[in-house]
Amino acid sequence: MSSINDNLFGLHTQALDTWQRRSEVLASNLANADTPGYLARDVDFKKALASASGNGNTLAMTITQPGQINPQAQSAQQLAYRAPTQPSMDGNTVDTQVEQANFAANGVHYQASLSFITAQIHMLRTAITGGQS
């Protein structure tokens, strides 16, 4: 089923997963804005999507037997620490304005991928039914 989705929706299915993961990370950053020593993290979208699509600079690994760990899922979950723009006395690197802006932009990207998938489904439904409801 995964290869069918990949053919129909391109990378948008993997993009949705990555945007969702990034939303969780950014929300965690915002929730810990006042936690001393907390280091803000982020998902490198280009790297995660390249890894998920097998277009990374490394040889793509695949699952050969049931029960093996999925290398694409693990690489997409790797997080990077955000470089602080303003150092704080307590070691916290969360800048709430930056995090809120990133969270809003991430939501727009997520919605765009979701809209593309919805349009593809609508187009397929129209093709199958001949435009009749």
XYZ file of N, CA, C and O in Angstrom:
532
model
N 0.823 -1.196 0.000
C 0.000 0.000 0.000
C 0.867 1.260 0.000
O 0.502 2.259 -0.572
N 2.032 1.194 0.622
C 2.907 2.351 0.690
C 3.365 2.793 -0.685
O 3.399 3.979 -0.982
N 3.716 1.836 -1.561
C 4.170 2.212 -2.896
C 3.030 2.811 -3.714
O 3.261 3.679 -4.550
N 1.806 2.380 -3.477
C 0.659 2.969 -4.162
C 0.502 4.422 -3.727
O 0.319 5.310 -4.550
N 0.581 4.671 -2.414
C 0.487 6.044 -1.916
C 1.608 6.904 -2.461
O 1.400 8.060 -2.801
N 2.823 6.351 -2.541
C 3.957 7.105 -3.062
C 3.722 7.500 -4.509
O 4.072 8.608 -4.921
N 3.136 6.608 -5.297
C 2.880 6.904 -6.700
C 1.760 7.932 -6.860
O 1.811 8.770 -7.743
N 0.747 7.871 -6.008
C -0.385 8.787 -6.116
C -0.086 10.170 -5.550
O -0.474 11.176 -6.119
N 0.581 10.208 -4.431
C 0.739 11.466 -3.710
C 2.170 11.989 -3.677
O 2.431 13.027 -3.081
N 3.093 11.299 -4.306
C 4.479 11.744 -4.306
C 5.045 11.736 -2.893
O 4.747 10.848 -2.099
N 5.823 12.732 -2.587
C 6.443 12.811 -1.265
C 5.536 13.440 -0.215
O 5.944 13.594 0.932
N 4.325 13.792 -0.593
C 3.451 14.488 0.349
C 3.066 13.636 1.557
O 2.834 14.177 2.636
N 3.014 12.319 1.412
C 2.705 11.488 2.576
C 3.852 11.529 3.581
O 3.622 11.662 4.783
N 5.101 11.442 3.085
C 6.246 11.547 3.988
C 6.356 12.964 4.541
O 6.739 13.160 5.697
N 6.018 13.954 3.721
C 6.072 15.344 4.179
C 5.091 15.560 5.325
O 5.423 16.217 6.310
N 3.891 15.000 5.220
C 2.916 15.133 6.303
C 3.459 14.565 7.607
O 3.310 15.179 8.668
N 4.083 13.400 7.541
C 4.676 12.803 8.736
C 5.753 13.696 9.325
O 5.827 13.881 10.540
N 6.578 14.279 8.460
C 7.669 15.133 8.928
C 7.130 16.439 9.496
O 7.590 16.902 10.537
N 6.132 17.045 8.828
C 5.525 18.270 9.365
C 4.883 17.997 10.717
O 4.962 18.829 11.626
N 4.230 16.839 10.860
C 3.598 16.480 12.127
C 4.651 16.348 13.228
O 4.485 16.864 14.327
N 5.728 15.654 12.922
C 6.813 15.485 13.900
C 7.392 16.840 14.287
O 7.663 17.100 15.459
N 7.572 17.722 13.309
C 8.124 19.042 13.598
C 7.169 19.838 14.487
O 7.609 20.573 15.384
N 5.859 19.721 14.262
C 4.886 20.400 15.132
C 5.047 19.963 16.573
O 4.996 20.783 17.495
N 5.224 18.657 16.780
C 5.406 18.140 18.128
C 6.671 18.688 18.776
O 6.669 19.056 19.952
N 7.756 18.758 18.008
C 9.034 19.262 18.535
C 8.921 20.741 18.880
O 9.370 21.176 19.948
N 8.314 21.530 17.982
C 8.161 22.958 18.244
C 7.247 23.210 19.439
O 7.511 24.111 20.247
N 6.188 22.422 19.577
C 5.303 22.556 20.736
C 6.050 22.221 22.026
O 5.864 22.882 23.057
N 6.912 21.225 21.963
C 7.724 20.869 23.125
C 8.672 22.011 23.489
O 8.873 22.317 24.668
N 9.259 22.636 22.479
C 10.121 23.785 22.735
C 9.353 24.895 23.443
O 9.833 25.468 24.422
N 8.158 25.203 22.935
C 7.355 26.260 23.546
C 6.944 25.899 24.971
O 6.933 26.762 25.853
N 6.618 24.639 25.188
C 6.216 24.210 26.530
C 7.364 24.313 27.528
O 7.138 24.474 28.728
N 8.588 24.233 27.044
C 9.759 24.276 27.920
C 10.491 25.614 27.858
O 11.676 25.695 28.206
N 9.803 26.669 27.438
C 10.432 27.983 27.288
C 11.002 28.503 28.611
O 11.952 29.282 28.598
N 10.448 28.087 29.732
C 10.916 28.565 31.033
C 11.701 27.517 31.808
O 12.013 27.719 32.980
N 12.026 26.409 31.174
C 12.776 25.345 31.838
C 14.270 25.647 31.757
O 14.827 25.713 30.666
N 14.909 25.833 32.916
C 16.350 26.128 32.891
C 17.141 24.995 32.234
O 16.886 23.821 32.483
N 18.069 25.375 31.365
C 18.934 24.398 30.716
C 18.318 23.665 29.544
O 18.971 22.833 28.910
N 17.045 23.953 29.221
C 16.405 23.263 28.092
C 16.992 23.780 26.789
O 17.121 24.978 26.575
N 17.342 22.865 25.893
C 17.906 23.216 24.596
C 16.851 23.011 23.512
O 16.328 21.909 23.348
N 16.543 24.091 22.805
C 15.539 24.027 21.745
C 16.018 23.089 20.643
O 17.192 23.061 20.292
N 15.079 22.320 20.100
C 15.403 21.370 19.042
C 14.512 21.628 17.849
O 13.492 22.294 17.943
N 14.903 21.066 16.726
C 14.114 21.216 15.516
C 14.392 20.041 14.593
O 15.396 19.347 14.738
N 13.504 19.834 13.644
C 13.653 18.789 12.636
C 14.216 19.446 11.385
O 13.699 20.467 10.931
N 15.278 18.880 10.851
C 15.820 19.356 9.580
C 14.953 18.727 8.488
O 15.131 17.560 8.123
N 13.994 19.503 7.982
C 13.001 18.967 7.061
C 13.639 18.398 5.803
O 13.296 17.300 5.369
N 14.578 19.113 5.203
C 15.210 18.632 3.969
C 15.918 17.305 4.198
O 15.793 16.377 3.407
N 16.644 17.216 5.280
C 17.394 15.999 5.581
C 16.443 14.832 5.884
O 16.634 13.723 5.392
N 15.401 15.096 6.661
C 14.449 14.042 7.015
C 13.693 13.546 5.782
O 13.503 12.341 5.608
N 13.275 14.459 4.928
C 12.528 14.062 3.738
C 13.426 13.349 2.735
O 13.011 12.369 2.113
N 14.657 13.807 2.596
C 15.602 13.126 1.700
C 15.872 11.715 2.200
O 15.940 10.766 1.416
N 15.988 11.568 3.499
C 16.219 10.255 4.082
C 14.999 9.349 3.896
O 15.137 8.183 3.551
N 13.817 9.903 4.107
C 12.589 9.112 3.958
C 12.353 8.696 2.519
O 11.813 7.626 2.251
N 12.782 9.538 1.572
C 12.565 9.214 0.165
C 13.691 8.393 -0.431
O 13.613 7.963 -1.573
N 14.770 8.209 0.345
C 15.897 7.447 -0.159
C 16.825 8.255 -1.043
O 17.663 7.704 -1.730
N 16.677 9.586 -1.036
C 17.514 10.445 -1.867
C 18.655 11.090 -1.092
O 19.256 12.038 -1.558
N 18.940 10.579 0.079
C 20.016 11.145 0.881
C 21.376 10.809 0.288
O 21.498 10.085 -0.690
N 22.417 11.317 0.904
C 23.772 11.064 0.423
C 24.277 9.686 0.812
O 25.324 9.265 0.361
N 23.543 8.992 1.650
C 23.975 7.679 2.090
C 23.144 6.603 1.406
O 22.088 6.876 0.842
N 23.633 5.404 1.469
C 22.924 4.272 0.899
C 21.654 4.016 1.705
O 21.698 3.879 2.921
N 20.524 3.972 1.020
C 19.254 3.768 1.700
C 19.160 2.339 2.238
O 19.471 1.389 1.528
N 18.765 2.215 3.490
C 18.609 0.906 4.110
C 17.138 0.516 4.062
O 16.263 1.368 4.116
N 16.888 -0.770 3.935
C 15.515 -1.242 3.908
C 15.335 -2.362 4.922
O 16.301 -2.961 5.381
N 14.088 -2.626 5.221
C 13.751 -3.718 6.129
C 13.701 -4.996 5.313
O 13.014 -5.065 4.297
N 14.442 -6.021 5.745
C 14.467 -7.281 5.001
C 13.658 -8.371 5.679
O 13.319 -9.359 5.046
N 13.373 -8.189 6.981
C 12.616 -9.188 7.725
C 11.636 -8.495 8.654
O 11.910 -7.394 9.138
N 10.494 -9.140 8.917
C 9.552 -8.560 9.876
C 10.210 -8.407 11.247
O 11.011 -9.233 11.658
N 9.872 -7.314 11.921
C 10.398 -7.083 13.254
C 11.652 -6.231 13.290
O 12.105 -5.849 14.360
N 12.231 -5.922 12.118
C 13.416 -5.073 12.096
C 13.009 -3.615 12.302
O 11.895 -3.216 11.986
N 13.936 -2.826 12.801
C 13.684 -1.412 13.013
C 13.706 -0.701 11.673
O 14.587 -0.933 10.847
N 12.741 0.187 11.458
C 12.625 0.916 10.199
C 13.657 2.048 10.172
O 13.534 3.020 10.915
N 14.682 1.970 9.310
C 15.724 3.010 9.294
C 15.210 4.361 8.808
O 15.682 5.388 9.240
N 14.233 4.374 7.907
C 13.703 5.642 7.428
C 12.967 6.376 8.538
O 13.105 7.578 8.691
N 12.192 5.657 9.335
C 11.453 6.283 10.430
C 12.421 6.823 11.477
O 12.217 7.905 12.018
N 13.477 6.080 11.763
C 14.437 6.537 12.762
C 15.187 7.770 12.293
O 15.387 8.695 13.059
N 15.613 7.798 11.038
C 16.375 8.947 10.560
C 15.502 10.189 10.505
O 15.979 11.295 10.718
N 14.211 10.012 10.219
C 13.313 11.152 10.178
C 13.075 11.723 11.574
O 12.704 12.872 11.716
N 13.302 10.899 12.610
C 13.069 11.355 13.971
C 14.296 12.000 14.595
O 14.231 12.515 15.694
N 15.430 11.985 13.904
C 16.624 12.606 14.463
C 16.433 14.111 14.511
O 16.013 14.722 13.542
N 16.755 14.668 15.651
C 16.553 16.093 15.855
C 17.888 16.798 15.961
O 18.887 16.221 16.386
N 17.875 18.057 15.597
C 19.066 18.891 15.730
C 18.778 19.966 16.769
O 17.633 20.373 16.959
N 19.811 20.407 17.451
C 19.645 21.502 18.399
C 19.642 22.813 17.635
O 20.385 22.992 16.683
N 18.783 23.717 18.064
C 18.693 25.026 17.427
C 19.777 25.937 17.993
O 20.006 25.963 19.200
N 20.444 26.666 17.117
C 21.463 27.624 17.561
C 20.746 28.812 18.202
O 19.867 29.413 17.577
N 21.090 29.139 19.441
C 20.382 30.235 20.123
C 20.716 31.596 19.505
O 21.857 31.857 19.136
N 19.692 32.439 19.369
C 19.906 33.785 18.850
C 20.259 34.745 19.979
O 20.977 35.707 19.755
N 19.723 34.465 21.159
C 20.017 35.289 22.333
C 20.321 34.356 23.500
O 19.443 33.626 23.949
N 21.544 34.398 24.005
C 21.858 33.532 25.140
C 21.107 33.968 26.393
O 20.836 35.142 26.584
N 20.729 32.983 27.201
C 20.047 33.304 28.455
C 20.920 32.871 29.622
O 21.794 32.009 29.486
N 20.666 33.446 30.755
C 21.471 33.173 31.948
C 21.272 31.744 32.458
O 22.169 31.159 33.041
N 20.080 31.184 32.247
C 19.799 29.845 32.772
C 20.113 28.723 31.788
O 19.867 27.561 32.058
N 20.659 29.046 30.610
C 21.039 28.024 29.643
C 19.929 27.582 28.714
O 20.127 26.717 27.868
N 18.735 28.149 28.850
C 17.618 27.813 27.986
C 17.824 28.498 26.637
O 18.118 29.683 26.574
N 17.667 27.747 25.530
C 17.880 28.301 24.191
C 16.586 28.539 23.423
O 16.619 28.802 22.216
N 15.439 28.465 24.091
C 14.151 28.668 23.426
C 13.874 30.161 23.290
O 13.882 30.899 24.271
N 13.634 30.599 22.053
C 13.177 31.959 21.783
C 11.717 31.821 21.370
O 11.420 31.334 20.268
N 10.807 32.219 22.250
C 9.383 31.954 22.011
C 8.875 32.579 20.718
O 8.041 31.984 20.031
N 9.382 33.749 20.355
C 8.923 34.383 19.114
C 9.358 33.578 17.892
O 8.577 33.392 16.961
N 10.575 33.089 17.911
C 11.071 32.252 16.809
C 10.276 30.949 16.746
O 9.856 30.514 15.663
N 10.047 30.345 17.896
C 9.309 29.077 17.935
C 7.876 29.255 17.450
O 7.354 28.423 16.711
N 7.227 30.351 17.867
C 5.848 30.601 17.436
C 5.779 30.845 15.932
O 4.865 30.353 15.252
N 6.748 31.589 15.395
C 6.781 31.833 13.946
C 7.016 30.527 13.188
O 6.362 30.266 12.164
N 7.926 29.704 13.684
C 8.185 28.409 13.045
C 6.971 27.495 13.136
O 6.663 26.762 12.195
N 6.280 27.538 14.268
C 5.089 26.708 14.449
C 3.998 27.121 13.449
O 3.359 26.269 12.829
N 3.808 28.437 13.280
C 2.804 28.925 12.332
C 3.178 28.546 10.899
O 2.330 28.079 10.127
N 4.446 28.743 10.532
C 4.894 28.388 9.175
C 4.769 26.893 8.937
O 4.371 26.456 7.847
N 5.079 26.101 9.952
C 4.961 24.649 9.840
C 3.509 24.247 9.586
O 3.242 23.351 8.785
N 2.577 24.925 10.255
C 1.154 24.648 10.043
C 0.720 24.928 8.617
O -0.083 24.188 8.036
N 1.259 25.986 8.042
C 0.948 26.331 6.646
C 1.474 25.241 5.710
O 0.777 24.812 4.781
N 2.699 24.789 5.958
C 3.277 23.723 5.126
C 2.483 22.429 5.253
O 2.231 21.737 4.260
N 2.086 22.089 6.469
C 1.295 20.885 6.706
C -0.020 20.977 5.931
O -0.426 20.028 5.261
N -0.679 22.126 6.036
C -1.962 22.315 5.352
C -1.791 22.239 3.836
O -2.643 21.694 3.144
N -0.695 22.753 3.309
C -0.449 22.695 1.862
C -0.304 21.250 1.391
O -0.879 20.867 0.361
N 0.452 20.450 2.131
C 0.603 19.036 1.758
C -0.729 18.304 1.864
O -1.074 17.487 1.007
N -1.478 18.606 2.909
C -2.789 17.975 3.091
C -3.753 18.380 1.979
O -4.499 17.542 1.459
N -3.709 19.636 1.573
C -4.560 20.107 0.478
C -4.210 19.417 -0.836
O -5.092 19.073 -1.620
N -2.923 19.210 -1.071
C -2.506 18.515 -2.283
C -3.050 17.086 -2.293
O -3.596 16.628 -3.301
N -2.930 16.389 -1.173
C -3.426 15.010 -1.094
C -4.936 14.977 -1.266
O -5.477 14.134 -1.982
N -5.636 15.925 -0.646
C -7.092 16.002 -0.773
C -7.497 16.245 -2.224
O -8.445 15.635 -2.722
N -6.778 17.125 -2.910
C -7.072 17.398 -4.322
C -6.836 16.156 -5.183
O -7.609 15.878 -6.107
N -5.773 15.409 -4.882
C -5.498 14.174 -5.621
C -6.622 13.158 -5.417
O -7.054 12.497 -6.366
N -7.091 13.022 -4.188
C -8.191 12.089 -3.897
C -9.456 12.529 -4.625
O -10.171 11.707 -5.214
N -9.736 13.825 -4.599
C -10.915 14.343 -5.297
C -10.815 14.070 -6.799
O -11.797 13.668 -7.433
N -9.621 14.271 -7.365
C -9.421 14.023 -8.795
C -9.632 12.537 -9.116
O -10.273 12.189 -10.114
N -9.111 11.655 -8.280
C -9.297 10.216 -8.488
C -10.771 9.831 -8.376
O -11.276 9.024 -9.173
N -11.456 10.398 -7.413
C -12.892 10.113 -7.238
C -13.679 10.561 -8.460
O -14.582 9.848 -8.926
N -13.335 11.725 -8.974
C -13.990 12.243 -10.176
C -13.714 11.335 -11.371
O -14.622 11.056 -12.173
N -12.496 10.867 -11.491
C -12.152 9.975 -12.610
C -12.894 8.645 -12.508
O -13.320 8.083 -13.520
N -13.035 8.142 -11.285
C -13.696 6.846 -11.101
C -15.194 6.959 -11.329
O -15.795 6.103 -11.985
N -15.810 8.017 -10.796
C -17.266 8.138 -10.898
C -17.724 8.867 -12.160
O -18.919 8.946 -12.417
N -16.790 9.434 -12.891
C -17.162 10.181 -14.092
C -17.773 11.533 -13.774
O -18.542 12.072 -14.557
N -17.473 12.048 -12.580
C -17.978 13.380 -12.193
C -19.341 13.350 -11.547
O -19.907 14.385 -11.238
N -19.914 12.139 -11.382
C -21.218 12.040 -10.739
C -21.045 11.800 -9.249
O -20.152 11.096 -8.820
N -21.897 12.389 -8.447
C -21.802 12.238 -6.994
C -22.204 10.895 -6.530
O -23.023 10.213 -6.813
